[in-house]
């Protein structure tokens, strides 16, 4: 095109070729402009006006733009839709550019790398994941760039693919990095045996309405262990990765290195807040697969439901966004070790009885803003002065938090107190450097507090007092010339000048040099005025430049303390979660669980934590608590019969949720709860299909049941509701019967099996460890009253 012959469009074309898969936001003055296909797409997605360039010279070039100061909101909208955006900024001041202004891409924003508030849910993480497969083994890593959380793991067993998909489903990543290599005939990648993991099953069952993660393909060499390991060691400044648990974990290293490579290339910043990586294993925590999370409505509601109908919505009363994110992770990854749970229950118990101190702690935490994401913006060099001010005001609450902590005696509080860094030095830097009322942008001035830098104070004095200086000169010139109407004016084009009306021209002294003629006056300059003008304008420019430099210096200095700030944020998040647990316990009348060593399961007057809080008013007033007893021998499988709508599903769900809450470190809704620690919770509840992938209701049911039977252990909790309902009656009965037999003889897991097949009650007479229970009803004339009470015996 002829338009590409202009220097500007040649520059645009060269930059666009470097980022062909991204929408290019090209900075032109006060706007970010988009051209060609980018403009057509952005205009449609953002509903902004489409214009054109080159109308007079030939074929018009589609063009649209957004103001630079409002660009983040538009970028966030595009990223939420799954697009990538490359932000191209002006790298020099146009006033001093000798030719075309130098421009380059300063960052690339994708669904997994977005850090700005407009694109993020404050109380949820935004994960970027990476995965690689070799000979059946899988490596997985993920990072939340906005908070600095960075983890990696490996799956090497025969069921690695299923475990990988469980982990991705639980994580809810926004974007996943995969090797770009195609599989060879033997099923391995073309180089080093590396390939992308199998993804279709994952895409078929997302946890929420946001859908599957966006896939981004990277060159296979980026996933090579040698390159990835070197990248990680250089970034963390270590000679070995053994201290992070990554020694002899080549695929975890490969995935983590790919993430680091990608965020370096897209963010073009120091990444100071990525100061470590943690290796974890899936069995370190209670495993909840995506089907169980969905069936129990732990995080996301059932279709048509609201957030209040989820366990997270009912119990998340944290005071800080980073505390809320930690609370969500407790639900997704409950503990499996007794020591961790006992310590947390001790802490919750002390908060439970210390009403005044607990509420004082929660009020103080409520004054602290999102330290993790403030730090993320600082480390990625996108924080403005108000972000640093927010950090300072938040850190000012730390002494009060420490003072409150000293009132508690539980070992966990002592440990948290030791890890709580007051960050007094960081707070002092910010207090002395950042203006108490700074603007949003870095070009408006008033970023730095007066008194911080003497040179800046001098330049400001000259720049800000220019009117006073000129007024003084005006008085002197009137006295010297005798022209009482003499005025010193400023014009954006001609600068400062001395204006003399025509009747007084005879009094103009010889050192006045004519600059401009007006209808009724003449304008002059003097050497003194020109020198003063140069000093004032130079002072203003130097003041803005120096202030930006000082601000960036302070921001980098604070970013250098990223590890300390992250540790403090983690400590505050733990306190917020514990205080929330205690608040829930008081508000809901929850009790401390006991850990059963012999597999015995006793729940007295257990309740459903969501229904009793957010159910309809008639349910709230009449919610019926129920008891539960299980053990590893005589009462291992409960066959629960009764009519539809009688409360069987609620009973199953509340059992699972009580177990989950206990292993998350909470008190539970019951009068007494004695529970064993379980390694996994499985559920098969309700009817659903996935017709888009050719999976009928029956197929989904059988797939989930098969997964449970093949994965559950004797330490698992299994909840099955209406198995066999998706097919013919006798076929369904045969399937349900076989499932119970397998659980009783092979799996040995404690199981609640709700069914409409009354024939299954015969199993209590045939198999040891199987018991019959039913939900009771009462006949009143021609009506049936659901008592929702679970009692011994069959229906």
XYZ file of N, CA, C and O in Angstrom, residues 522-598:
308
model
N 2.483 47.096 21.294
C 3.659 46.395 20.803
C 4.174 45.489 21.938
O 4.051 45.825 23.115
N 4.746 44.334 21.529
C 5.321 43.418 22.506
C 6.823 43.375 22.327
O 7.325 43.289 21.198
N 7.527 43.389 23.484
C 8.982 43.448 23.490
C 9.548 42.330 24.384
O 8.853 41.778 25.234
N 10.827 42.104 24.192
C 11.582 41.234 25.087
C 12.868 41.932 25.468
O 13.335 42.843 24.774
N 13.418 41.491 26.611
C 14.714 41.996 27.056
C 15.612 40.791 27.341
O 15.111 39.672 27.539
N 16.915 40.987 27.369
C 17.811 39.866 27.726
C 17.451 39.244 29.082
O 17.491 38.027 29.249
N 17.085 40.099 30.050
C 16.725 39.574 31.367
C 15.474 38.704 31.293
O 15.401 37.635 31.898
N 14.457 39.190 30.528
C 13.214 38.429 30.406
C 13.455 37.106 29.689
O 12.911 36.061 30.082
N 14.278 37.113 28.644
C 14.557 35.876 27.915
C 15.291 34.857 28.798
O 15.010 33.659 28.760
N 16.224 35.373 29.598
C 16.956 34.475 30.491
C 16.024 33.887 31.548
O 16.077 32.685 31.860
N 15.145 34.749 32.097
C 14.206 34.290 33.112
C 13.216 33.281 32.515
O 12.882 32.265 33.136
N 12.748 33.541 31.296
C 11.826 32.624 30.626
C 12.470 31.253 30.431
O 11.846 30.219 30.691
N 13.722 31.271 29.994
C 14.421 30.005 29.773
C 14.557 29.230 31.074
O 14.369 27.996 31.112
N 14.869 29.945 32.175
C 15.018 29.276 33.462
C 13.697 28.686 33.939
O 13.645 27.566 34.444
N 12.575 29.445 33.745
C 11.270 28.965 34.209
C 10.833 27.743 33.422
O 10.432 26.719 33.994
N 10.892 27.835 32.089
C 10.453 26.708 31.268
C 11.370 25.505 31.455
O 10.912 24.361 31.495
N 12.661 25.775 31.579
C 13.606 24.683 31.794
C 13.377 24.043 33.161
O 13.469 22.826 33.323
N 13.037 24.890 34.140
C 12.786 24.371 35.490
C 11.566 23.463 35.498
O 11.566 22.402 36.138
N 10.518 23.842 34.790
C 9.308 23.032 34.750
C 9.590 21.680 34.115
O 9.170 20.642 34.621
N 10.309 21.712 33.006
C 10.630 20.465 32.314
C 11.545 19.592 33.160
O 11.327 18.384 33.309
N 12.580 20.216 33.731
C 13.501 19.456 34.572
C 12.806 18.932 35.823
O 13.096 17.829 36.295
N 11.870 19.724 36.348
C 11.142 19.312 37.538
C 10.332 18.046 37.254
O 10.363 17.080 38.028
N 9.612 18.032 36.140
C 8.814 16.853 35.797
C 9.700 15.641 35.547
O 9.406 14.534 35.999
N 10.818 15.866 34.826
C 11.715 14.760 34.522
C 12.357 14.198 35.788
O 12.400 12.973 35.997
N 12.853 15.082 36.659
C 13.497 14.648 37.891
C 12.492 13.951 38.802
O 12.813 12.940 39.440
N 11.261 14.475 38.845
C 10.249 13.869 39.711
C 9.924 12.444 39.261
O 9.794 11.542 40.089
N 9.821 12.240 37.951
C 9.580 10.888 37.440
C 10.736 9.962 37.789
O 10.545 8.807 38.187
N 11.952 10.459 37.634
C 13.136 9.649 37.954
C 13.148 9.266 39.436
O 13.443 8.114 39.789
N 12.841 10.241 40.299
C 12.826 9.959 41.731
C 11.736 8.957 42.090
O 11.940 8.057 42.919
N 10.566 9.102 41.454
C 9.478 8.173 41.727
C 9.854 6.748 41.313
O 9.634 5.793 42.057
N 10.417 6.611 40.124
C 10.829 5.290 39.642
C 11.887 4.692 40.565
O 11.888 3.495 40.855
N 12.777 5.538 41.063
C 13.814 5.076 41.994
C 13.187 4.553 43.286
O 13.562 3.488 43.792
N 12.208 5.290 43.819
C 11.521 4.852 45.041
C 10.756 3.553 44.771
O 10.789 2.615 45.583
N 10.077 3.488 43.635
C 9.302 2.288 43.297
C 10.202 1.057 43.201
O 9.853 -0.021 43.690
N 11.367 1.222 42.578
C 12.298 0.096 42.464
C 12.881 -0.279 43.822
O 13.111 -1.458 44.108
N 13.106 0.718 44.661
C 13.624 0.451 45.997
C 12.621 -0.370 46.807
O 12.993 -1.331 47.492
N 11.346 -0.009 46.709
C 10.306 -0.782 47.394
C 10.203 -2.169 46.779
O 10.075 -3.174 47.493
N 10.274 -2.257 45.448
C 10.228 -3.555 44.787
C 11.361 -4.463 45.216
O 11.216 -5.689 45.214
N 12.499 -3.885 45.600
C 13.618 -4.686 46.075
C 13.336 -5.406 47.381
O 14.074 -6.336 47.749
N 12.276 -4.993 48.082
C 11.874 -5.648 49.330
C 10.679 -6.568 49.104
O 9.889 -6.824 50.011
N 10.546 -7.074 47.872
C 9.377 -7.881 47.507
C 9.219 -9.101 48.403
O 8.112 -9.439 48.822
N 10.320 -9.792 48.711
C 10.215 -11.007 49.516
C 9.623 -10.704 50.887
O 8.756 -11.439 51.379
N 10.077 -9.625 51.521
C 9.570 -9.270 52.848
C 8.091 -8.886 52.786
O 7.293 -9.271 53.652
N 7.719 -8.123 51.759
C 6.326 -7.687 51.646
C 5.421 -8.884 51.384
O 4.333 -8.996 51.953
N 5.861 -9.812 50.532
C 5.062 -10.999 50.249
C 4.886 -11.857 51.504
O 3.817 -12.403 51.764
N 5.945 -11.980 52.293
C 5.854 -12.759 53.528
C 4.860 -12.130 54.494
O 4.052 -12.822 55.128
N 4.906 -10.815 54.605
C 3.958 -10.127 55.481
C 2.536 -10.286 54.978
O 1.599 -10.515 55.764
N 2.347 -10.190 53.659
C 1.007 -10.382 53.094
C 0.497 -11.785 53.374
O -0.687 -11.977 53.701
N 1.376 -12.789 53.263
C 0.969 -14.169 53.541
C 0.568 -14.337 55.006
O -0.403 -15.040 55.327
N 1.303 -13.687 55.908
C 0.974 -13.749 57.336
C -0.376 -13.106 57.610
O -1.218 -13.651 58.335
N -0.607 -11.932 57.027
C -1.883 -11.246 57.215
C -3.034 -12.050 56.616
O -4.133 -12.090 57.183
N -2.790 -12.702 55.474
C -3.829 -13.531 54.863
C -4.214 -14.679 55.788
O -5.403 -14.993 55.952
N -3.218 -15.304 56.414
C -3.494 -16.408 57.348
C -4.303 -15.900 58.533
O -5.261 -16.557 58.984
N -3.949 -14.730 59.056
C -4.716 -14.156 60.169
C -6.146 -13.854 59.754
O -7.098 -14.106 60.513
N -6.315 -13.319 58.556
C -7.645 -12.993 58.059
C -8.500 -14.250 57.928
O -9.677 -14.271 58.307
N -7.898 -15.322 57.412
C -8.622 -16.584 57.255
C -9.020 -17.146 58.618
O -10.163 -17.579 58.830
N -8.101 -17.149 59.567
C -8.406 -17.668 60.910
C -9.520 -16.854 61.576
O -10.425 -17.417 62.203
N -9.435 -15.532 61.434
C -10.470 -14.683 62.026
C -11.818 -14.929 61.354
O -12.867 -14.899 62.013
N -11.802 -15.175 60.056
C -13.036 -15.491 59.334
C -13.601 -16.827 59.815
O -14.812 -16.964 60.032
N -12.729 -17.821 59.983
C -13.172 -19.119 60.514
C -13.862 -18.934 61.864
O -14.915 -19.528 62.129
N -13.251 -18.123 62.725
C -13.817 -17.912 64.057
C -15.146 -17.163 63.976
O -16.100 -17.485 64.704
N -15.217 -16.168 63.092
C -16.468 -15.407 62.931
C -17.581 -16.344 62.479
O -18.704 -16.280 62.994
N -17.287 -17.211 61.501
C -18.284 -18.171 61.038
C -18.729 -19.107 62.162
O -19.911 -19.448 62.277
N -17.762 -19.547 62.975
C -18.077 -20.475 64.062
C -19.025 -19.837 65.063
O -19.986 -20.471 65.535
N -18.763 -18.583 65.411
C -19.631 -17.882 66.357
C -21.001 -17.642 65.737
O -22.047 -17.898 66.349
N -21.012 -17.144 64.508
C -22.259 -16.791 63.849
C -23.124 -18.018 63.570
O -24.356 -17.953 63.663
N -22.495 -19.138 63.228
C -23.257 -20.323 62.851
C -23.408 -21.357 63.942
O -24.067 -22.383 63.734
N -22.804 -21.136 65.113
C -22.888 -22.120 66.179
C -22.140 -23.398 65.845
O -22.622 -24.503 66.117
N -20.945 -23.259 65.270
C -20.152 -24.418 64.863
C -19.318 -24.927 66.041
O -19.071 -24.201 67.007
N -18.851 -26.175 65.923
C -18.047 -26.783 66.983
C -16.707 -27.248 66.427
O -16.556 -27.471 65.223
N -15.758 -27.402 67.342
C -14.446 -27.905 66.944
C -14.530 -29.408 66.668
O -15.023 -30.173 67.490
N -14.042 -29.863 65.521
C -14.065 -31.308 65.241
C -13.002 -32.043 66.058
O -12.038 -31.453 66.540
N -13.206 -33.340 66.185
C -12.198 -34.231 66.752
C -11.688 -35.134 65.627
O -12.441 -35.490 64.730
N -10.426 -35.523 65.718
C -9.862 -36.426 64.721
C -9.964 -37.861 65.211
O -9.531 -38.181 66.317
N -10.556 -38.696 64.376
C -10.718 -40.114 64.695
C -9.524 -40.894 64.168
O -9.182 -40.790 62.992
N -8.906 -41.673 65.034
C -7.754 -42.468 64.633
C -8.140 -43.860 64.112
O -7.367 -44.501 63.419
N -9.344 -44.321 64.463
C -9.745 -45.685 64.096
C -10.733 -45.729 62.934
O -11.316 -46.774 62.647
